[in-house]
Structures are given as structure tokens and as C-alpha cells.
Amino acid sequence: MKIAVTAASGHLGASIVNALLALIPKGNIIALARTPEKAENLGVEVRPGDYENPTQLQQSLQDVGTLLLISGMDEPSKRIGQHRNVINAAKQAGVNKIVYTSIQGAEEGTAFSPVVQSNRQTEQDVIDSGLDWVIGRNGIYIEPDIEYIDNYKKVGHVFNCADKGLCGYTTRPELAYAYARMLSEDKHSGKIYNLNGEAISQQKLTNYLNDAFDAQLTYQSMSVEDYRKTRSNELGDFLGTIIAGIYQGIREDKVNNPSDFLQAAGREHQSWDSFFTHLKGKSA
């Protein structure tokens, strides 16, 4: 039976397909994408996979044994129904196991909490599906801070509302490594894993960025409201408010959780010393 990966044209989905290619024959991997041509470069069979099209999903999941459901990007109220479409199609198509990419974060009290709550609902829907299941709760991606380095250099500091909270960051390649094993190994069924590396402070992150990119940044803590305004001015109210909510969760220590990466992946998460040393070599 084959392993199918939804949202395979996205960054995480494509990374997981590539990680699976290192473990199993490409003929056993199916990439599902709302726009299939965007996933054609992955080198595996591509089938249509629109979360809004249950009939299409059921057809695309024929002869699939294990399905990776990547959390959608729509607003929380829509995501729950979209994810249920995938779960129901999987059941009707004879899928045996669902692996779901969930998230860590504050479940109440922040602007990001509705997103976290929608993920928790899908977790419960997966658990209640009657299928074998595994759930990963992803840490916060560290990549956006790397991609934002030129902006940080322009203003001379890293700025957000996380204050002294510790954040269990992760990277897409590390998540891909873990999910490939969660998909291809039977021992993970019935487990919920926190997938993150060592939790670090914003000051520690700033120090790493300074070393990797030969910068002299300082860390500037802001109030949640001031940070929301700053992000909204640049990215618009919706996204700015969500991002402020994510960092409020860090501030409140809601993304500082014990990591289960070793159990999920069979090895420890890459250390931040190693990650940033590699970045320093690439930026030199």
C-alpha cells in the first residue's frame, strides 16, 4: 500500500516527500496537490487533492494505505470542515492510517488561539476516525527569522512581543525527517508528539543570528499591542494579528514544551549550535 502526502506542493509537503524518497521506493509515494502541476517536480506520482472536493479526494486516495494530512491554511472555521473532508474520504477509500501535522501554541487567550483550537478539533476528529493515527504538534518554524535577517539588520534589532519566553523552534527539514518515519513505521500509532528542538529565548536567537550573519543586533521586546500594530502595518491586519498572537503565546511560555522528537524520529533534533554553524558557512 502507498503513502500519500497532501499539500505536497507546499514547503513542508515537498520536504516530507523528499524525506520519504530516502526511505521507500518512489513508486510507493503519492503527492496530492490542489494544483497538481505545482508538484510535478517531486519525481513521484501526483494526484489532485483539493480539501474542498470530497469526491476527488476519495478517488485520489484509492490504493493508499497511509495518509499524511497537512493542516490547511484557511481560516480556522473553514479548516475543520476541510480536514473532515479528507478524513472521511480516507475512510471511504480504505486508508488504514492518518498522520496529522498539528501545531503547538496557546489554546486560549491570544489571536492565534482559534487556529490552535481548530487544530485540536482536527486532532480529535483523526482520533475518532476509527483509523490508526499519529499526531505531530509542530514547533514554531525558525526559517522566517532567517529570511527576515536583512530587515533586522536595517533596524538594528530583532523585535517582537515574546519577551523572555522560551520557544521550541524547529525547521522544515527536521519535521520532514520525523514525519517520514512516522509515516513509514508502525510503532508510532496512537502517539501525539511535540516536534521541536531545544527551547530558546529571543536573546539567544539574536545571539545566534549575530554569529551566523556577522551582525550586531540587539533584542527589543515590545508589548503585544505594539507588535500587532507593527506587523499589521507591514502585512495587513489579519496576518499581523495572527503573528502577534503566535509571539504572545511564546511570551506566555505556551511553546516551551518537552520535545518528543527523539521518539518520533529515532534521533535527536538538530542542535541550534549545529544549525547556525551550518548557516554561517553558507553565508560566509
PDB file of N, CA, C and O in Angstrom, residues 73-116:
ATOM      1  N   MET A  73      -4.451  26.011   5.315  1.00  0.00           N
ATOM      2  CA  MET A  73      -4.068  27.398   5.592  1.00  0.00           C
ATOM      3  C   MET A  73      -5.261  28.346   5.640  1.00  0.00           C
ATOM      4  O   MET A  73      -5.102  29.545   5.806  1.00  0.00           O
ATOM      5  N   ASP A  74      -6.469  27.810   5.502  1.00  0.00           N
ATOM      6  CA  ASP A  74      -7.646  28.663   5.502  1.00  0.00           C
ATOM      7  C   ASP A  74      -7.969  29.116   6.920  1.00  0.00           C
ATOM      8  O   ASP A  74      -7.338  28.684   7.887  1.00  0.00           O
ATOM      9  N   GLU A  75      -8.970  29.981   7.041  1.00  0.00           N
ATOM     10  CA  GLU A  75      -9.347  30.456   8.370  1.00  0.00           C
ATOM     11  C   GLU A  75      -9.846  29.281   9.212  1.00  0.00           C
ATOM     12  O   GLU A  75     -10.337  28.279   8.678  1.00  0.00           O
ATOM     13  N   PRO A  76      -9.706  29.374  10.547  1.00  0.00           N
ATOM     14  CA  PRO A  76      -9.973  28.218  11.412  1.00  0.00           C
ATOM     15  C   PRO A  76     -11.320  27.550  11.192  1.00  0.00           C
ATOM     16  O   PRO A  76     -11.401  26.316  11.148  1.00  0.00           O
ATOM     17  N   SER A  77     -12.394  28.338  11.030  1.00  0.00           N
ATOM     18  CA  SER A  77     -13.724  27.737  10.896  1.00  0.00           C
ATOM     19  C   SER A  77     -13.838  26.895   9.632  1.00  0.00           C
ATOM     20  O   SER A  77     -14.552  25.891   9.602  1.00  0.00           O
ATOM     21  N   LYS A  78     -13.129  27.285   8.585  1.00  0.00           N
ATOM     22  CA  LYS A  78     -13.171  26.522   7.334  1.00  0.00           C
ATOM     23  C   LYS A  78     -12.271  25.294   7.392  1.00  0.00           C
ATOM     24  O   LYS A  78     -12.564  24.262   6.782  1.00  0.00           O
ATOM     25  N   ARG A  79     -11.163  25.405   8.111  1.00  0.00           N
ATOM     26  CA  ARG A  79     -10.199  24.301   8.163  1.00  0.00           C
ATOM     27  C   ARG A  79     -10.824  23.028   8.701  1.00  0.00           C
ATOM     28  O   ARG A  79     -10.554  21.934   8.205  1.00  0.00           O
ATOM     29  N   ILE A  80     -11.616  23.154   9.735  1.00  0.00           N
ATOM     30  CA  ILE A  80     -12.174  21.960  10.387  1.00  0.00           C
ATOM     31  C   ILE A  80     -12.967  21.138   9.378  1.00  0.00           C
ATOM     32  O   ILE A  80     -12.791  19.924   9.266  1.00  0.00           O
ATOM     33  N   GLY A  81     -13.836  21.795   8.609  1.00  0.00           N
ATOM     34  CA  GLY A  81     -14.625  21.093   7.608  1.00  0.00           C
ATOM     35  C   GLY A  81     -13.765  20.536   6.487  1.00  0.00           C
ATOM     36  O   GLY A  81     -14.014  19.415   5.995  1.00  0.00           O
ATOM     37  N   GLN A  82     -12.770  21.291   6.072  1.00  0.00           N
ATOM     38  CA  GLN A  82     -11.875  20.817   5.013  1.00  0.00           C
ATOM     39  C   GLN A  82     -11.132  19.559   5.466  1.00  0.00           C
ATOM     40  O   GLN A  82     -11.010  18.583   4.713  1.00  0.00           O
ATOM     41  N   HIS A  83     -10.624  19.590   6.668  1.00  0.00           N
ATOM     42  CA  HIS A  83      -9.913  18.423   7.200  1.00  0.00           C
ATOM     43  C   HIS A  83     -10.852  17.220   7.330  1.00  0.00           C
ATOM     44  O   HIS A  83     -10.449  16.080   7.065  1.00  0.00           O
ATOM     45  N   ARG A  84     -12.096  17.476   7.716  1.00  0.00           N
ATOM     46  CA  ARG A  84     -13.068  16.377   7.815  1.00  0.00           C
ATOM     47  C   ARG A  84     -13.336  15.765   6.445  1.00  0.00           C
ATOM     48  O   ARG A  84     -13.554  14.553   6.331  1.00  0.00           O
ATOM     49  N   ASN A  85     -13.317  16.596   5.396  1.00  0.00           N
ATOM     50  CA  ASN A  85     -13.464  16.063   4.041  1.00  0.00           C
ATOM     51  C   ASN A  85     -12.366  15.043   3.744  1.00  0.00           C
ATOM     52  O   ASN A  85     -12.621  13.981   3.162  1.00  0.00           O
ATOM     53  N   VAL A  86     -11.138  15.383   4.145  1.00  0.00           N
ATOM     54  CA  VAL A  86     -10.007  14.491   3.884  1.00  0.00           C
ATOM     55  C   VAL A  86     -10.139  13.214   4.711  1.00  0.00           C
ATOM     56  O   VAL A  86      -9.939  12.094   4.199  1.00  0.00           O
ATOM     57  N   ILE A  87     -10.479  13.361   5.980  1.00  0.00           N
ATOM     58  CA  ILE A  87     -10.612  12.194   6.864  1.00  0.00           C
ATOM     59  C   ILE A  87     -11.701  11.253   6.353  1.00  0.00           C
ATOM     60  O   ILE A  87     -11.511  10.031   6.271  1.00  0.00           O
ATOM     61  N   ASN A  88     -12.857  11.808   5.986  1.00  0.00           N
ATOM     62  CA  ASN A  88     -13.960  10.974   5.508  1.00  0.00           C
ATOM     63  C   ASN A  88     -13.616  10.298   4.182  1.00  0.00           C
ATOM     64  O   ASN A  88     -13.948   9.125   3.962  1.00  0.00           O
ATOM     65  N   ALA A  89     -12.947  11.034   3.298  1.00  0.00           N
ATOM     66  CA  ALA A  89     -12.530  10.443   2.023  1.00  0.00           C
ATOM     67  C   ALA A  89     -11.548   9.301   2.267  1.00  0.00           C
ATOM     68  O   ALA A  89     -11.599   8.266   1.582  1.00  0.00           O
ATOM     69  N   ALA A  90     -10.667   9.487   3.238  1.00  0.00           N
ATOM     70  CA  ALA A  90      -9.698   8.442   3.562  1.00  0.00           C
ATOM     71  C   ALA A  90     -10.411   7.175   4.051  1.00  0.00           C
ATOM     72  O   ALA A  90     -10.070   6.052   3.645  1.00  0.00           O
ATOM     73  N   LYS A  91     -11.396   7.348   4.905  1.00  0.00           N
ATOM     74  CA  LYS A  91     -12.147   6.200   5.409  1.00  0.00           C
ATOM     75  C   LYS A  91     -12.863   5.476   4.271  1.00  0.00           C
ATOM     76  O   LYS A  91     -12.814   4.240   4.165  1.00  0.00           O
ATOM     77  N   GLN A  92     -13.486   6.240   3.390  1.00  0.00           N
ATOM     78  CA  GLN A  92     -14.237   5.640   2.288  1.00  0.00           C
ATOM     79  C   GLN A  92     -13.325   4.957   1.275  1.00  0.00           C
ATOM     80  O   GLN A  92     -13.728   3.986   0.627  1.00  0.00           O
ATOM     81  N   ALA A  93     -12.097   5.458   1.154  1.00  0.00           N
ATOM     82  CA  ALA A  93     -11.165   4.891   0.180  1.00  0.00           C
ATOM     83  C   ALA A  93     -10.393   3.686   0.724  1.00  0.00           C
ATOM     84  O   ALA A  93      -9.648   3.044  -0.012  1.00  0.00           O
ATOM     85  N   GLY A  94     -10.544   3.402   2.016  1.00  0.00           N
ATOM     86  CA  GLY A  94      -9.866   2.246   2.589  1.00  0.00           C
ATOM     87  C   GLY A  94      -8.487   2.529   3.146  1.00  0.00           C
ATOM     88  O   GLY A  94      -7.690   1.599   3.349  1.00  0.00           O
ATOM     89  N   VAL A  95      -8.189   3.803   3.421  1.00  0.00           N
ATOM     90  CA  VAL A  95      -6.914   4.157   4.060  1.00  0.00           C
ATOM     91  C   VAL A  95      -6.882   3.555   5.464  1.00  0.00           C
ATOM     92  O   VAL A  95      -7.901   3.525   6.166  1.00  0.00           O
ATOM     93  N   ASN A  96      -5.717   3.099   5.881  1.00  0.00           N
ATOM     94  CA  ASN A  96      -5.590   2.451   7.196  1.00  0.00           C
ATOM     95  C   ASN A  96      -5.116   3.395   8.296  1.00  0.00           C
ATOM     96  O   ASN A  96      -5.445   3.206   9.471  1.00  0.00           O
ATOM     97  N   LYS A  97      -4.322   4.410   7.915  1.00  0.00           N
ATOM     98  CA  LYS A  97      -3.647   5.226   8.928  1.00  0.00           C
ATOM     99  C   LYS A  97      -3.555   6.680   8.456  1.00  0.00           C
ATOM    100  O   LYS A  97      -3.268   6.946   7.285  1.00  0.00           O
ATOM    101  N   ILE A  98      -3.812   7.594   9.384  1.00  0.00           N
ATOM    102  CA  ILE A  98      -3.670   9.021   9.106  1.00  0.00           C
ATOM    103  C   ILE A  98      -2.620   9.607  10.050  1.00  0.00           C
ATOM    104  O   ILE A  98      -2.668   9.371  11.267  1.00  0.00           O
ATOM    105  N   VAL A  99      -1.701  10.347   9.487  1.00  0.00           N
ATOM    106  CA  VAL A  99      -0.741  11.127  10.267  1.00  0.00           C
ATOM    107  C   VAL A  99      -1.094  12.589  10.040  1.00  0.00           C
ATOM    108  O   VAL A  99      -1.229  13.037   8.896  1.00  0.00           O
ATOM    109  N   TYR A 100      -1.256  13.346  11.119  1.00  0.00           N
ATOM    110  CA  TYR A 100      -1.710  14.738  11.016  1.00  0.00           C
ATOM    111  C   TYR A 100      -0.649  15.696  11.531  1.00  0.00           C
ATOM    112  O   TYR A 100      -0.060  15.473  12.597  1.00  0.00           O
ATOM    113  N   THR A 101      -0.420  16.778  10.777  1.00  0.00           N
ATOM    114  CA  THR A 101       0.530  17.807  11.203  1.00  0.00           C
ATOM    115  C   THR A 101      -0.216  18.904  11.953  1.00  0.00           C
ATOM    116  O   THR A 101      -0.832  19.771  11.369  1.00  0.00           O
ATOM    117  N   SER A 102      -0.155  18.850  13.248  1.00  0.00           N
ATOM    118  CA  SER A 102      -0.796  19.841  14.100  1.00  0.00           C
ATOM    119  C   SER A 102       0.255  20.856  14.571  1.00  0.00           C
ATOM    120  O   SER A 102       1.362  20.905  14.029  1.00  0.00           O
ATOM    121  N   ILE A 103      -0.085  21.668  15.558  1.00  0.00           N
ATOM    122  CA  ILE A 103       0.797  22.748  15.990  1.00  0.00           C
ATOM    123  C   ILE A 103       0.813  22.861  17.515  1.00  0.00           C
ATOM    124  O   ILE A 103      -0.077  22.370  18.198  1.00  0.00           O
ATOM    125  N   GLN A 104       1.837  23.524  17.997  1.00  0.00           N
ATOM    126  CA  GLN A 104       1.898  23.950  19.391  1.00  0.00           C
ATOM    127  C   GLN A 104       1.487  25.424  19.479  1.00  0.00           C
ATOM    128  O   GLN A 104       1.589  26.157  18.506  1.00  0.00           O
ATOM    129  N   GLY A 105       1.051  25.834  20.654  1.00  0.00           N
ATOM    130  CA  GLY A 105       0.668  27.231  20.842  1.00  0.00           C
ATOM    131  C   GLY A 105      -0.368  27.381  21.933  1.00  0.00           C
ATOM    132  O   GLY A 105      -0.922  26.383  22.434  1.00  0.00           O
ATOM    133  N   ALA A 106      -0.650  28.627  22.292  1.00  0.00           N
ATOM    134  CA  ALA A 106      -1.627  28.913  23.341  1.00  0.00           C
ATOM    135  C   ALA A 106      -3.025  28.537  22.868  1.00  0.00           C
ATOM    136  O   ALA A 106      -3.486  29.006  21.828  1.00  0.00           O
ATOM    137  N   GLU A 107      -3.706  27.696  23.619  1.00  0.00           N
ATOM    138  CA  GLU A 107      -5.031  27.227  23.212  1.00  0.00           C
ATOM    139  C   GLU A 107      -6.130  28.230  23.537  1.00  0.00           C
ATOM    140  O   GLU A 107      -7.271  28.067  23.074  1.00  0.00           O
ATOM    141  N   GLU A 108      -5.811  29.241  24.308  1.00  0.00           N
ATOM    142  CA  GLU A 108      -6.805  30.290  24.586  1.00  0.00           C
ATOM    143  C   GLU A 108      -6.083  31.579  24.937  1.00  0.00           C
ATOM    144  O   GLU A 108      -4.923  31.576  25.351  1.00  0.00           O
ATOM    145  N   GLY A 109      -6.759  32.695  24.722  1.00  0.00           N
ATOM    146  CA  GLY A 109      -6.261  33.979  25.190  1.00  0.00           C
ATOM    147  C   GLY A 109      -5.403  34.776  24.231  1.00  0.00           C
ATOM    148  O   GLY A 109      -4.973  35.878  24.566  1.00  0.00           O
ATOM    149  N   THR A 110      -5.124  34.253  23.030  1.00  0.00           N
ATOM    150  CA  THR A 110      -4.348  35.016  22.053  1.00  0.00           C
ATOM    151  C   THR A 110      -5.079  35.016  20.714  1.00  0.00           C
ATOM    152  O   THR A 110      -5.996  34.218  20.485  1.00  0.00           O
ATOM    153  N   ALA A 111      -4.644  35.890  19.819  1.00  0.00           N
ATOM    154  CA  ALA A 111      -5.251  35.945  18.492  1.00  0.00           C
ATOM    155  C   ALA A 111      -4.942  34.713  17.652  1.00  0.00           C
ATOM    156  O   ALA A 111      -5.602  34.464  16.641  1.00  0.00           O
ATOM    157  N   PHE A 112      -3.949  33.941  18.071  1.00  0.00           N
ATOM    158  CA  PHE A 112      -3.594  32.707  17.378  1.00  0.00           C
ATOM    159  C   PHE A 112      -4.357  31.510  17.930  1.00  0.00           C
ATOM    160  O   PHE A 112      -4.397  30.446  17.302  1.00  0.00           O
ATOM    161  N   SER A 113      -4.980  31.676  19.083  1.00  0.00           N
ATOM    162  CA  SER A 113      -5.643  30.559  19.757  1.00  0.00           C
ATOM    163  C   SER A 113      -6.737  29.902  18.911  1.00  0.00           C
ATOM    164  O   SER A 113      -6.869  28.666  18.938  1.00  0.00           O
ATOM    165  N   PRO A 114      -7.544  30.646  18.126  1.00  0.00           N
ATOM    166  CA  PRO A 114      -8.535  29.971  17.280  1.00  0.00           C
ATOM    167  C   PRO A 114      -7.901  28.998  16.286  1.00  0.00           C
ATOM    168  O   PRO A 114      -8.485  27.953  15.974  1.00  0.00           O
ATOM    169  N   VAL A 115      -6.708  29.317  15.797  1.00  0.00           N
ATOM    170  CA  VAL A 115      -6.002  28.403  14.894  1.00  0.00           C
ATOM    171  C   VAL A 115      -5.587  27.145  15.650  1.00  0.00           C
ATOM    172  O   VAL A 115      -5.742  26.024  15.163  1.00  0.00           O
ATOM    173  N   VAL A 116      -5.062  27.329  16.860  1.00  0.00           N
ATOM    174  CA  VAL A 116      -4.668  26.183  17.680  1.00  0.00           C
ATOM    175  C   VAL A 116      -5.893  25.322  18.003  1.00  0.00           C
ATOM    176  O   VAL A 116      -5.855  24.091  17.902  1.00  0.00           O
TER     177      VAL A 116
END
